[in-house]
Amino acid sequence: MSRRTLNLDDRLYQYLLDHSLREHPEQAALREATRKHPRASMQISPEQGQFMQLLVKLIGARRCIEIGTFTGYSALSVALALPDDGRILACDISEEYTSIGKPYWQRAGVADKIELVIAPAAQTLYARLAAGEAGRYDFAFIDADKTGYDGYYERCLKLVRTGGLIAFDNTLWSGDVAKPAHDDDTRALQALNDKLHRDERIDLSMLPIGDGLSLVRKR
Ligand code: CA
């Protein structure tokens, strides 16, 4: 028995997918449509989407935030896991990318659960705080510009309730966080990982799923 996480070779990864993945047909179709996109690697993996769906259901989330929507796979995944009166505030700066996902949200019947705001997320979050929405959210997923993560974190930590969850994507950054940094993105993720490790405001787990997913529960 190993005390470490397994390395998944292609065969074992396929086994994992074959024995766990339960995608909605529109999720599969959107993933396929995004696969040919030049920036397709920005999309989360399907097992990560399913894991986030489980988290949303486990904490009974009704109000969610997403920072970095890209073509809309993660927003679709979360929206499918929400109850009928659940909502996700999806923040992105690209009308072009997010418009790819909208028809899939429609066909999956969850378009009215997704409130897409095209603007810098820092502004959108600030506006929600100014509108008195601190503590009103259950779950936030941060997956946008890495140098912005810390600012998004501080605002999301105010917006989520006690016991609410914040998930950060890409916190292992293809392994680069464990090496000397040569660029701003890597430095930003290293600083964030250091900060989260010491942060007494939260409970923390860093998971080697996808490109690294850090889960933070607000104390
Ligand atoms: Ca990502």
mmCIF file of C-alpha atoms and ligand atoms in Angstrom:
data_model
loop_
_atom_site.group_PDB
_atom_site.id
_atom_site.type_symbol
_atom_site.label_atom_id
_atom_site.label_comp_id
_atom_site.label_asym_id
_atom_site.label_seq_id
_atom_site.Cartn_x
_atom_site.Cartn_y
_atom_site.Cartn_z
ATOM 1 C CA MET A 1 0.000 0.000 0.000
ATOM 2 C CA SER A 2 1.223 3.434 -0.856
ATOM 3 C CA ARG A 3 1.062 6.370 1.510
ATOM 4 C CA ARG A 4 1.351 8.759 -1.423
ATOM 5 C CA THR A 5 -1.026 9.683 -4.194
ATOM 6 C CA LEU A 6 -0.746 7.366 -7.172
ATOM 7 C CA ASN A 7 0.670 8.584 -10.429
ATOM 8 C CA LEU A 8 -2.047 8.033 -13.007
ATOM 9 C CA ASP A 9 -0.764 6.651 -16.276
ATOM 10 C CA ASP A 10 -3.110 6.863 -19.281
ATOM 11 C CA ARG A 11 -4.565 3.452 -18.658
ATOM 12 C CA LEU A 12 -5.368 4.030 -14.995
ATOM 13 C CA TYR A 13 -6.755 7.505 -15.730
ATOM 14 C CA GLN A 14 -9.054 5.978 -18.332
ATOM 15 C CA TYR A 15 -10.136 3.371 -15.785
ATOM 16 C CA LEU A 16 -10.938 6.153 -13.321
ATOM 17 C CA LEU A 17 -13.065 7.924 -15.935
ATOM 18 C CA ASP A 18 -14.745 4.698 -17.069
ATOM 19 C CA HIS A 19 -15.691 3.811 -13.498
ATOM 20 C CA SER A 20 -16.780 7.157 -12.127
ATOM 21 C CA LEU A 21 -17.691 9.750 -14.715
ATOM 22 C CA ARG A 22 -21.384 10.587 -15.020
ATOM 23 C CA GLU A 23 -21.454 13.544 -17.381
ATOM 24 C CA HIS A 24 -24.654 15.147 -18.563
ATOM 25 C CA PRO A 25 -24.788 14.873 -22.390
ATOM 26 C CA GLU A 26 -24.459 18.668 -22.673
ATOM 27 C CA GLN A 27 -21.341 18.597 -20.488
ATOM 28 C CA ALA A 28 -19.807 16.007 -22.790
ATOM 29 C CA ALA A 29 -20.823 18.019 -25.850
ATOM 30 C CA LEU A 30 -19.381 21.268 -24.460
ATOM 31 C CA ARG A 31 -16.160 19.519 -23.504
ATOM 32 C CA GLU A 32 -15.888 18.159 -27.025
ATOM 33 C CA ALA A 33 -16.589 21.602 -28.527
ATOM 34 C CA THR A 34 -13.899 23.148 -26.312
ATOM 35 C CA ARG A 35 -11.324 20.444 -27.065
ATOM 36 C CA LYS A 36 -10.416 22.084 -30.389
ATOM 37 C CA HIS A 37 -10.122 25.554 -28.882
ATOM 38 C CA PRO A 38 -6.556 26.944 -28.888
ATOM 39 C CA ARG A 39 -6.828 27.547 -25.145
ATOM 40 C CA ALA A 40 -8.588 24.234 -24.384
ATOM 41 C CA SER A 41 -6.156 23.471 -21.548
ATOM 42 C CA MET A 42 -7.926 26.182 -19.513
ATOM 43 C CA GLN A 43 -10.926 23.885 -19.152
ATOM 44 C CA ILE A 44 -11.148 21.782 -16.004
ATOM 45 C CA SER A 45 -11.093 18.003 -16.338
ATOM 46 C CA PRO A 46 -14.430 16.165 -16.234
ATOM 47 C CA GLU A 47 -13.627 14.297 -13.011
ATOM 48 C CA GLN A 48 -12.817 17.640 -11.395
ATOM 49 C CA GLY A 49 -16.170 18.999 -12.551
ATOM 50 C CA GLN A 50 -17.880 16.002 -11.021
ATOM 51 C CA PHE A 51 -15.913 16.421 -7.788
ATOM 52 C CA MET A 52 -17.056 20.043 -7.591
ATOM 53 C CA GLN A 53 -20.634 18.898 -8.123
ATOM 54 C CA LEU A 54 -20.256 16.562 -5.167
ATOM 55 C CA LEU A 55 -18.834 19.375 -3.022
ATOM 56 C CA VAL A 56 -21.726 21.656 -3.953
ATOM 57 C CA LYS A 57 -24.213 18.974 -2.929
ATOM 58 C CA LEU A 58 -22.321 18.026 0.243
ATOM 59 C CA ILE A 59 -22.371 21.564 1.623
ATOM 60 C CA GLY A 60 -25.907 22.179 0.400
ATOM 61 C CA ALA A 61 -24.757 25.163 -1.662
ATOM 62 C CA ARG A 62 -27.403 27.452 -3.146
ATOM 63 C CA ARG A 63 -25.360 30.510 -4.041
ATOM 64 C CA CYS A 64 -22.042 30.096 -5.820
ATOM 65 C CA ILE A 65 -19.393 32.300 -7.406
ATOM 66 C CA GLU A 66 -17.068 31.393 -10.226
ATOM 67 C CA ILE A 67 -14.113 33.543 -11.230
ATOM 68 C CA GLY A 68 -12.923 32.565 -14.699
ATOM 69 C CA THR A 69 -15.685 30.938 -16.737
ATOM 70 C CA PHE A 70 -13.871 30.365 -20.065
ATOM 71 C CA THR A 71 -16.251 28.343 -22.288
ATOM 72 C CA GLY A 72 -18.560 27.474 -19.400
ATOM 73 C CA TYR A 73 -17.900 23.829 -18.498
ATOM 74 C CA SER A 74 -17.355 24.395 -14.771
ATOM 75 C CA ALA A 75 -20.342 26.774 -14.515
ATOM 76 C CA LEU A 76 -22.482 24.152 -16.269
ATOM 77 C CA SER A 77 -21.237 21.455 -13.888
ATOM 78 C CA VAL A 78 -21.977 23.516 -10.784
ATOM 79 C CA ALA A 79 -25.357 24.685 -12.107
ATOM 80 C CA LEU A 80 -26.401 21.075 -12.748
ATOM 81 C CA ALA A 81 -25.598 20.233 -9.113
ATOM 82 C CA LEU A 82 -27.536 23.165 -7.646
ATOM 83 C CA PRO A 83 -31.130 22.926 -6.436
ATOM 84 C CA ASP A 84 -33.844 24.619 -8.514
ATOM 85 C CA ASP A 85 -33.485 27.909 -6.643
ATOM 86 C CA GLY A 86 -29.656 27.786 -6.716
ATOM 87 C CA ARG A 87 -27.616 30.385 -8.582
ATOM 88 C CA ILE A 88 -24.038 30.783 -9.741
ATOM 89 C CA LEU A 89 -22.496 34.187 -10.379
ATOM 90 C CA ALA A 90 -20.077 33.561 -13.256
ATOM 91 C CA CYS A 91 -17.366 36.222 -13.677
ATOM 92 C CA ASP A 92 -15.289 36.516 -16.828
ATOM 93 C CA ILE A 93 -13.871 39.203 -19.084
ATOM 94 C CA SER A 94 -14.395 37.397 -22.397
ATOM 95 C CA GLU A 95 -17.706 37.656 -24.202
ATOM 96 C CA GLU A 96 -16.166 35.522 -26.953
ATOM 97 C CA TYR A 97 -15.223 32.505 -24.814
ATOM 98 C CA THR A 98 -18.273 32.500 -22.574
ATOM 99 C CA SER A 99 -20.661 32.738 -25.531
ATOM 100 C CA ILE A 100 -19.430 29.283 -26.615
ATOM 101 C CA GLY A 101 -21.001 27.732 -23.520
ATOM 102 C CA LYS A 102 -24.344 29.522 -23.481
ATOM 103 C CA PRO A 103 -26.202 27.198 -25.910
ATOM 104 C CA TYR A 104 -25.102 24.202 -23.819
ATOM 105 C CA TRP A 105 -26.351 25.894 -20.631
ATOM 106 C CA GLN A 106 -29.672 26.443 -22.411
ATOM 107 C CA ARG A 107 -30.027 22.891 -23.682
ATOM 108 C CA ALA A 108 -29.110 21.495 -20.250
ATOM 109 C CA GLY A 109 -31.934 23.591 -18.786
ATOM 110 C CA VAL A 110 -29.743 25.531 -16.340
ATOM 111 C CA ALA A 111 -29.192 28.845 -18.163
ATOM 112 C CA ASP A 112 -31.396 30.695 -15.673
ATOM 113 C CA LYS A 113 -29.225 29.476 -12.795
ATOM 114 C CA ILE A 114 -26.109 31.091 -14.283
ATOM 115 C CA GLU A 115 -25.707 34.844 -13.947
ATOM 116 C CA LEU A 116 -22.811 35.746 -16.243
ATOM 117 C CA VAL A 117 -21.156 39.105 -15.628
ATOM 118 C CA ILE A 118 -18.619 40.247 -18.219
ATOM 119 C CA ALA A 119 -16.294 42.578 -16.298
ATOM 120 C CA PRO A 120 -13.079 42.331 -14.291
ATOM 121 C CA ALA A 121 -13.987 39.956 -11.444
ATOM 122 C CA ALA A 122 -12.407 42.223 -8.830
ATOM 123 C CA GLN A 123 -15.004 44.866 -9.747
ATOM 124 C CA THR A 124 -17.895 42.410 -9.723
ATOM 125 C CA LEU A 125 -16.945 41.029 -6.311
ATOM 126 C CA TYR A 126 -16.449 44.503 -4.902
ATOM 127 C CA ALA A 127 -19.910 45.508 -6.148
ATOM 128 C CA ARG A 128 -21.476 42.470 -4.446
ATOM 129 C CA LEU A 129 -19.751 43.355 -1.177
ATOM 130 C CA ALA A 130 -20.877 46.972 -1.504
ATOM 131 C CA ALA A 131 -24.434 45.679 -2.073
ATOM 132 C CA GLY A 132 -24.334 43.996 1.341
ATOM 133 C CA GLU A 133 -23.812 40.417 0.134
ATOM 134 C CA ALA A 134 -21.021 39.509 2.568
ATOM 135 C CA GLY A 135 -21.641 36.033 4.001
ATOM 136 C CA ARG A 136 -24.394 35.292 1.499
ATOM 137 C CA TYR A 137 -22.520 32.758 -0.654
ATOM 138 C CA ASP A 138 -21.769 29.100 -0.013
ATOM 139 C CA PHE A 139 -19.127 28.188 -2.577
ATOM 140 C CA ALA A 140 -16.578 30.004 -4.728
ATOM 141 C CA PHE A 141 -14.350 28.595 -7.465
ATOM 142 C CA ILE A 142 -11.311 30.685 -8.391
ATOM 143 C CA ASP A 143 -9.796 29.825 -11.779
ATOM 144 C CA ALA A 144 -8.639 33.007 -13.525
ATOM 145 C CA ASP A 145 -5.468 35.138 -13.783
ATOM 146 C CA LYS A 146 -3.036 33.746 -11.219
ATOM 147 C CA THR A 147 -1.689 37.132 -10.117
ATOM 148 C CA GLY A 148 -5.263 38.050 -9.228
ATOM 149 C CA TYR A 149 -5.898 35.011 -7.003
ATOM 150 C CA ASP A 150 -4.992 36.662 -3.707
ATOM 151 C CA GLY A 151 -7.315 39.607 -4.339
ATOM 152 C CA TYR A 152 -10.137 37.268 -5.389
ATOM 153 C CA TYR A 153 -9.484 35.187 -2.276
ATOM 154 C CA GLU A 154 -9.807 38.103 0.111
ATOM 155 C CA ARG A 155 -13.078 39.201 -1.472
ATOM 156 C CA CYS A 156 -14.491 35.684 -1.685
ATOM 157 C CA LEU A 157 -13.575 35.055 1.947
ATOM 158 C CA LYS A 158 -15.871 37.967 2.822
ATOM 159 C CA LEU A 159 -18.631 36.869 0.447
ATOM 160 C CA VAL A 160 -18.855 33.246 1.611
ATOM 161 C CA ARG A 161 -20.537 32.303 4.861
ATOM 162 C CA THR A 162 -18.819 30.645 7.811
ATOM 163 C CA GLY A 163 -18.477 26.989 6.796
ATOM 164 C CA GLY A 164 -18.522 27.991 3.135
ATOM 165 C CA LEU A 165 -15.966 26.678 0.685
ATOM 166 C CA ILE A 166 -13.486 28.308 -1.690
ATOM 167 C CA ALA A 167 -11.720 26.163 -4.319
ATOM 168 C CA PHE A 168 -8.589 27.363 -6.133
ATOM 169 C CA ASP A 169 -7.635 25.755 -9.420
ATOM 170 C CA ASN A 170 -4.066 25.202 -10.692
ATOM 171 C CA THR A 171 -2.371 25.415 -7.300
ATOM 172 C CA LEU A 172 0.233 22.817 -8.316
ATOM 173 C CA TRP A 173 0.822 24.604 -11.662
ATOM 174 C CA SER A 174 2.207 21.609 -13.594
ATOM 175 C CA GLY A 175 4.688 21.107 -10.762
ATOM 176 C CA ASP A 176 6.316 24.519 -11.229
ATOM 177 C CA VAL A 177 5.335 25.741 -7.744
ATOM 178 C CA ALA A 178 7.925 23.321 -6.310
ATOM 179 C CA LYS A 179 10.757 24.831 -8.393
ATOM 180 C CA PRO A 180 12.453 28.249 -8.418
ATOM 181 C CA ALA A 181 9.992 30.639 -10.059
ATOM 182 C CA HIS A 182 10.821 32.476 -13.277
ATOM 183 C CA ASP A 183 7.521 34.235 -13.926
ATOM 184 C CA ASP A 184 4.844 36.225 -12.137
ATOM 185 C CA ASP A 185 2.160 33.521 -12.328
ATOM 186 C CA THR A 186 4.334 30.930 -10.594
ATOM 187 C CA ARG A 187 5.450 33.454 -7.971
ATOM 188 C CA ALA A 188 1.823 34.431 -7.316
ATOM 189 C CA LEU A 189 0.764 30.803 -6.833
ATOM 190 C CA GLN A 190 3.731 30.085 -4.558
ATOM 191 C CA ALA A 191 2.878 33.122 -2.424
ATOM 192 C CA LEU A 192 -0.781 32.112 -2.288
ATOM 193 C CA ASN A 193 0.056 28.526 -1.306
ATOM 194 C CA ASP A 194 2.352 29.826 1.470
ATOM 195 C CA LYS A 195 -0.332 32.214 2.678
ATOM 196 C CA LEU A 196 -3.104 29.590 2.713
ATOM 197 C CA HIS A 197 -0.890 27.176 4.633
ATOM 198 C CA ARG A 198 -0.512 29.717 7.453
ATOM 199 C CA ASP A 199 -3.957 31.291 7.255
ATOM 200 C CA GLU A 200 -5.822 30.810 10.554
ATOM 201 C CA ARG A 201 -9.110 32.021 9.057
ATOM 202 C CA ILE A 202 -9.576 28.779 7.157
ATOM 203 C CA ASP A 203 -9.288 24.986 7.118
ATOM 204 C CA LEU A 204 -7.247 23.755 4.150
ATOM 205 C CA SER A 205 -6.726 20.755 1.913
ATOM 206 C CA MET A 206 -4.538 20.749 -1.202
ATOM 207 C CA LEU A 207 -5.536 18.017 -3.615
ATOM 208 C CA PRO A 208 -3.522 16.602 -6.531
ATOM 209 C CA ILE A 209 -6.585 16.513 -8.775
ATOM 210 C CA GLY A 210 -6.271 18.082 -12.217
ATOM 211 C CA ASP A 211 -3.517 20.717 -11.983
ATOM 212 C CA GLY A 212 -3.880 20.956 -8.213
ATOM 213 C CA LEU A 213 -7.041 22.006 -6.390
ATOM 214 C CA SER A 214 -6.848 23.716 -3.020
ATOM 215 C CA LEU A 215 -9.969 23.626 -0.883
ATOM 216 C CA VAL A 216 -10.474 26.227 1.795
ATOM 217 C CA ARG A 217 -13.280 26.186 4.371
ATOM 218 C CA LYS A 218 -14.058 29.478 6.070
ATOM 219 C CA ARG A 219 -13.863 29.188 9.862
HETATM 220 CA CA CA B 1 -7.634 26.329 -14.495
#
